[in-house]
Amino acid sequence: MKLYNYFRSGTSFRVRIALNLKGLSYDYVPVHLAKGEQHGAAYRALSPDSLVPLLDVEGDPDHALLSQSMAIIEYLDETHPEPPLMPRDPLGRARVRALAQTVACEIHPLNNLRVLKYLAGPLGLDEAQRTTWYNHWVREGLRHYERRLQQLAEERARAGLPPSIYSYGDTPTLADCCLVPQIVNGQRFGLRVEDLDVPLTLAVYERCMALDAFQRAHPARCPDAE
Amino acid sequence: MKLYNYFRSGTSFRVRIALNLKGLSYDYVPVHLAKGEQHGAAYRALSPDSLVPLLDVEGDPDHALLSQSMAIIEYLDETHPEPPLMPRDPLGRARVRALAQTVACEIHPLNNLRVLKYLAGPLGLDEAQRTTWYNHWVREGLRHYERRLQQLAEERARAGLPPSIYSYGDTPTLADCCLVPQIVNGQRFGLRVEDLDVPLTLAVYERCMALDAFQRAHPARCPDAE
């Protein structure tokens, strides 16, 4: 497999984690977003929306180019089932997807590079205003994530189950693949999850970051890291 | 089942379509977002993030409150398999999810009520600036959607298959549940899909809107419509 991605892209980071958790090796193809390489003719011929990540599953029965990080991760999970990144039961899957989408639909889209560029360009916001914007949505979104974890912890307690180790259950899932990059990305904007009063989320983050699969996917460890 | 939702909420609209396509009846519980009812104590006790939609699957083996529209729709599809809203093969599912996420992660999050309020409040943008913002992201996102449809059409042509009728294949999927509300929502901001040079997307929209399941889910047909 080939992963077209960028070290600082949070959505690329999600897929790198999933590939590592699955033990799948891949060729790392850097696409320099800050230099605009995604808009070049070569990349546009591959990617319909000039976005990263893009996974070329060349070794699979479906030779295809896949985009959208959550869709890619579920594809990897369906085609390489072990270790699972999704629960087996529909309710568990709904819970994990809702957690993942709390990051992927409530936080990340507001804070990615092209939105920050629009705020700086057409809207003329200065750096302080952009940082306030960024932090506002991360803070609000991670508080929602925390409340979800609280609600799930209460459900488990009522069912007589021990607390989850990761976002949902005892192994990392799609939810953790989305959560960790968002927190790491926030650090670049001076946002420390330690200061947000989200203790369950912080604990999950720390347990994930103790795992080799998450560490190796970190932007600082990427071949194109600056 | 009970659906906590709001007539104008695009994510609520997605779930109403899916429930209709599945032939599932539900109690419509309105939550008036513009009046802030989602922040009241009663709703916050149910919803960890004060967002709609929220589905109470009271009749199901899992009695649970589900949030995040795409997660809800996949849950409905897994627990009520006919008619399917997702393809059976992993590649097909990845394609449909990527289309759905093009709307749900690239367009909608930038344009929902709380973002527009932040633009008006803390950032002090006037109505014209907000409309420009709104239209910019819808236009860009729907062009990405169109390019995905083009790419899929080329894949089908190479495989000797006839063109898709809906976004993916011959029956409506999760992708259509996400696409149609985004286009309908845009109409409130004066955005006509007819003017965007996205012919495949427009044709899918029109075929969906010819179906009773989509028509009955329309904001104008909701009990709380104003």
mmCIF file of C-alpha atoms in Angstrom, chain A residues 44-51 57 62-72 74-75 78-79 89-95 97-99 101-102 104-106 109-112 114-115 118-119 122-123 125 129 132-133 136-137 140 143-144 147-148 151 155, chain B residues 44-51 57 62-72 74-75 78-79 89-95 97-99 101-102 104-106 109-112 114-115 118-119 122-123 125 129 132-133 136-137 140 143-144 147-148 151 155:
data_model
loop_
_atom_site.group_PDB
_atom_site.id
_atom_site.type_symbol
_atom_site.label_atom_id
_atom_site.label_comp_id
_atom_site.label_asym_id
_atom_site.label_seq_id
_atom_site.Cartn_x
_atom_site.Cartn_y
_atom_site.Cartn_z
ATOM 1 C CA ARG A 44 -5.066 16.095 -8.757
ATOM 2 C CA ALA A 45 -5.038 13.249 -11.264
ATOM 3 C CA LEU A 46 -5.091 10.854 -8.298
ATOM 4 C CA SER A 47 -7.249 12.704 -5.823
ATOM 5 C CA PRO A 48 -10.676 14.076 -6.747
ATOM 6 C CA ASP A 49 -10.566 16.745 -4.063
ATOM 7 C CA SER A 50 -6.832 17.502 -3.686
ATOM 8 C CA LEU A 51 -7.013 16.343 -0.076
ATOM 9 C CA VAL A 57 -4.430 -0.278 -1.788
ATOM 10 C CA ASP A 62 -9.684 -4.095 -4.891
ATOM 11 C CA HIS A 63 -6.889 -2.055 -6.376
ATOM 12 C CA ALA A 64 -8.244 1.353 -5.549
ATOM 13 C CA LEU A 65 -7.445 4.839 -4.376
ATOM 14 C CA LEU A 66 -9.322 5.577 -1.184
ATOM 15 C CA SER A 67 -9.951 8.926 0.423
ATOM 16 C CA GLN A 68 -11.551 10.327 3.587
ATOM 17 C CA SER A 69 -9.714 9.068 6.651
ATOM 18 C CA MET A 70 -12.630 7.476 8.541
ATOM 19 C CA ALA A 71 -13.739 5.653 5.392
ATOM 20 C CA ILE A 72 -10.174 4.438 4.843
ATOM 21 C CA GLU A 74 -13.166 1.259 8.251
ATOM 22 C CA TYR A 75 -12.055 -0.252 4.921
ATOM 23 C CA GLU A 78 -13.107 -4.757 7.097
ATOM 24 C CA THR A 79 -10.361 -6.119 4.853
ATOM 25 C CA ASP A 89 -21.935 -5.264 17.937
ATOM 26 C CA PRO A 90 -23.979 -2.551 16.172
ATOM 27 C CA LEU A 91 -24.403 -0.491 19.343
ATOM 28 C CA GLY A 92 -20.662 -0.529 20.027
ATOM 29 C CA ARG A 93 -19.956 0.481 16.453
ATOM 30 C CA ALA A 94 -22.466 3.331 16.747
ATOM 31 C CA ARG A 95 -20.725 4.511 19.919
ATOM 32 C CA ARG A 97 -18.400 6.127 15.202
ATOM 33 C CA ALA A 98 -20.120 8.854 17.231
ATOM 34 C CA LEU A 99 -16.899 9.463 19.178
ATOM 35 C CA GLN A 101 -17.337 11.906 14.341
ATOM 36 C CA THR A 102 -17.240 14.211 17.363
ATOM 37 C CA ALA A 104 -14.032 14.508 12.590
ATOM 38 C CA CYS A 105 -17.263 16.490 12.156
ATOM 39 C CA GLU A 106 -17.216 18.931 15.096
ATOM 40 C CA PRO A 109 -13.148 20.626 9.793
ATOM 41 C CA LEU A 110 -13.117 24.042 11.439
ATOM 42 C CA ASN A 111 -9.406 24.032 12.041
ATOM 43 C CA ASN A 112 -7.668 22.561 9.063
ATOM 44 C CA ARG A 114 -7.577 25.616 4.197
ATOM 45 C CA VAL A 115 -10.013 27.059 6.749
ATOM 46 C CA TYR A 118 -9.552 31.516 4.523
ATOM 47 C CA LEU A 119 -9.712 33.201 7.931
ATOM 48 C CA PRO A 122 -10.607 36.728 2.687
ATOM 49 C CA LEU A 123 -11.605 37.479 6.305
ATOM 50 C CA LEU A 125 -8.135 37.733 10.782
ATOM 51 C CA GLN A 129 -7.922 35.848 16.284
ATOM 52 C CA THR A 132 -8.826 32.045 19.477
ATOM 53 C CA TRP A 133 -11.003 30.493 16.780
ATOM 54 C CA HIS A 136 -12.629 27.647 20.780
ATOM 55 C CA TRP A 137 -13.631 24.713 18.606
ATOM 56 C CA GLU A 140 -15.819 22.832 22.849
ATOM 57 C CA ARG A 143 -15.658 18.817 26.177
ATOM 58 C CA HIS A 144 -18.313 17.062 24.121
ATOM 59 C CA ARG A 147 -19.190 14.064 28.212
ATOM 60 C CA ARG A 148 -19.584 11.141 25.838
ATOM 61 C CA GLN A 151 -21.913 8.768 29.669
ATOM 62 C CA GLU A 155 -23.361 2.817 31.142
ATOM 63 C CA ARG B 44 -28.705 18.147 28.136
ATOM 64 C CA ALA B 45 -29.609 15.248 30.419
ATOM 65 C CA LEU B 46 -30.236 13.195 27.264
ATOM 66 C CA SER B 47 -27.566 14.518 24.906
ATOM 67 C CA PRO B 48 -23.920 14.761 25.913
ATOM 68 C CA ASP B 49 -23.211 17.524 23.441
ATOM 69 C CA SER B 50 -26.543 19.369 23.153
ATOM 70 C CA LEU B 51 -26.667 18.517 19.475
ATOM 71 C CA VAL B 57 -34.071 3.325 19.885
ATOM 72 C CA ASP B 62 -30.211 -2.100 22.650
ATOM 73 C CA HIS B 63 -32.309 0.539 24.304
ATOM 74 C CA ALA B 64 -29.987 3.455 23.725
ATOM 75 C CA LEU B 65 -29.714 7.098 22.829
ATOM 76 C CA LEU B 66 -27.664 7.497 19.677
ATOM 77 C CA SER B 67 -26.054 10.632 18.337
ATOM 78 C CA GLN B 68 -24.068 11.734 15.277
ATOM 79 C CA SER B 69 -26.157 11.341 12.147
ATOM 80 C CA MET B 70 -23.819 9.112 10.095
ATOM 81 C CA ALA B 71 -23.337 6.787 13.086
ATOM 82 C CA ILE B 72 -27.118 6.639 13.576
ATOM 83 C CA GLU B 74 -25.147 3.010 9.884
ATOM 84 C CA TYR B 75 -26.692 1.632 13.102
ATOM 85 C CA GLU B 78 -26.994 -2.793 10.558
ATOM 86 C CA THR B 79 -30.056 -3.449 12.719
ATOM 87 C CA ASP B 89 -18.594 -5.007 -0.376
ATOM 88 C CA PRO B 90 -15.858 -3.175 1.560
ATOM 89 C CA LEU B 91 -14.800 -1.102 -1.442
ATOM 90 C CA GLY B 92 -18.372 0.013 -2.083
ATOM 91 C CA ARG B 93 -18.805 0.912 1.567
ATOM 92 C CA ALA B 94 -15.557 2.906 1.484
ATOM 93 C CA ARG B 95 -16.827 4.800 -1.583
ATOM 94 C CA ARG B 97 -18.634 6.653 3.282
ATOM 95 C CA ALA B 98 -16.158 8.890 1.465
ATOM 96 C CA LEU B 99 -19.021 10.583 -0.398
ATOM 97 C CA GLN B 101 -17.951 12.394 4.605
ATOM 98 C CA THR B 102 -17.333 14.855 1.780
ATOM 99 C CA ALA B 104 -20.372 15.696 6.607
ATOM 100 C CA CYS B 105 -16.693 16.601 7.159
ATOM 101 C CA GLU B 106 -15.995 19.173 4.431
ATOM 102 C CA PRO B 109 -19.422 21.563 9.897
ATOM 103 C CA LEU B 110 -18.421 24.961 8.531
ATOM 104 C CA ASN B 111 -21.967 26.095 7.977
ATOM 105 C CA ASN B 112 -24.093 24.962 10.859
ATOM 106 C CA ARG B 114 -23.332 27.538 15.939
ATOM 107 C CA VAL B 115 -20.551 28.383 13.480
ATOM 108 C CA TYR B 118 -19.696 32.579 16.063
ATOM 109 C CA LEU B 119 -19.021 34.419 12.802
ATOM 110 C CA PRO B 122 -17.162 37.089 18.295
ATOM 111 C CA LEU B 123 -15.965 37.796 14.749
ATOM 112 C CA LEU B 125 -19.141 39.415 10.343
ATOM 113 C CA GLN B 129 -19.815 38.113 4.711
ATOM 114 C CA THR B 132 -20.051 34.502 1.221
ATOM 115 C CA TRP B 133 -18.455 32.152 3.763
ATOM 116 C CA HIS B 136 -17.700 29.281 -0.477
ATOM 117 C CA TRP B 137 -17.638 25.992 1.447
ATOM 118 C CA GLU B 140 -16.041 23.908 -2.960
ATOM 119 C CA ARG B 143 -17.352 20.400 -6.595
ATOM 120 C CA HIS B 144 -15.365 17.773 -4.723
ATOM 121 C CA ARG B 147 -15.354 14.998 -9.033
ATOM 122 C CA ARG B 148 -15.875 11.904 -6.914
ATOM 123 C CA GLN B 151 -14.309 9.271 -10.945
ATOM 124 C CA GLU B 155 -14.657 3.285 -12.895
#
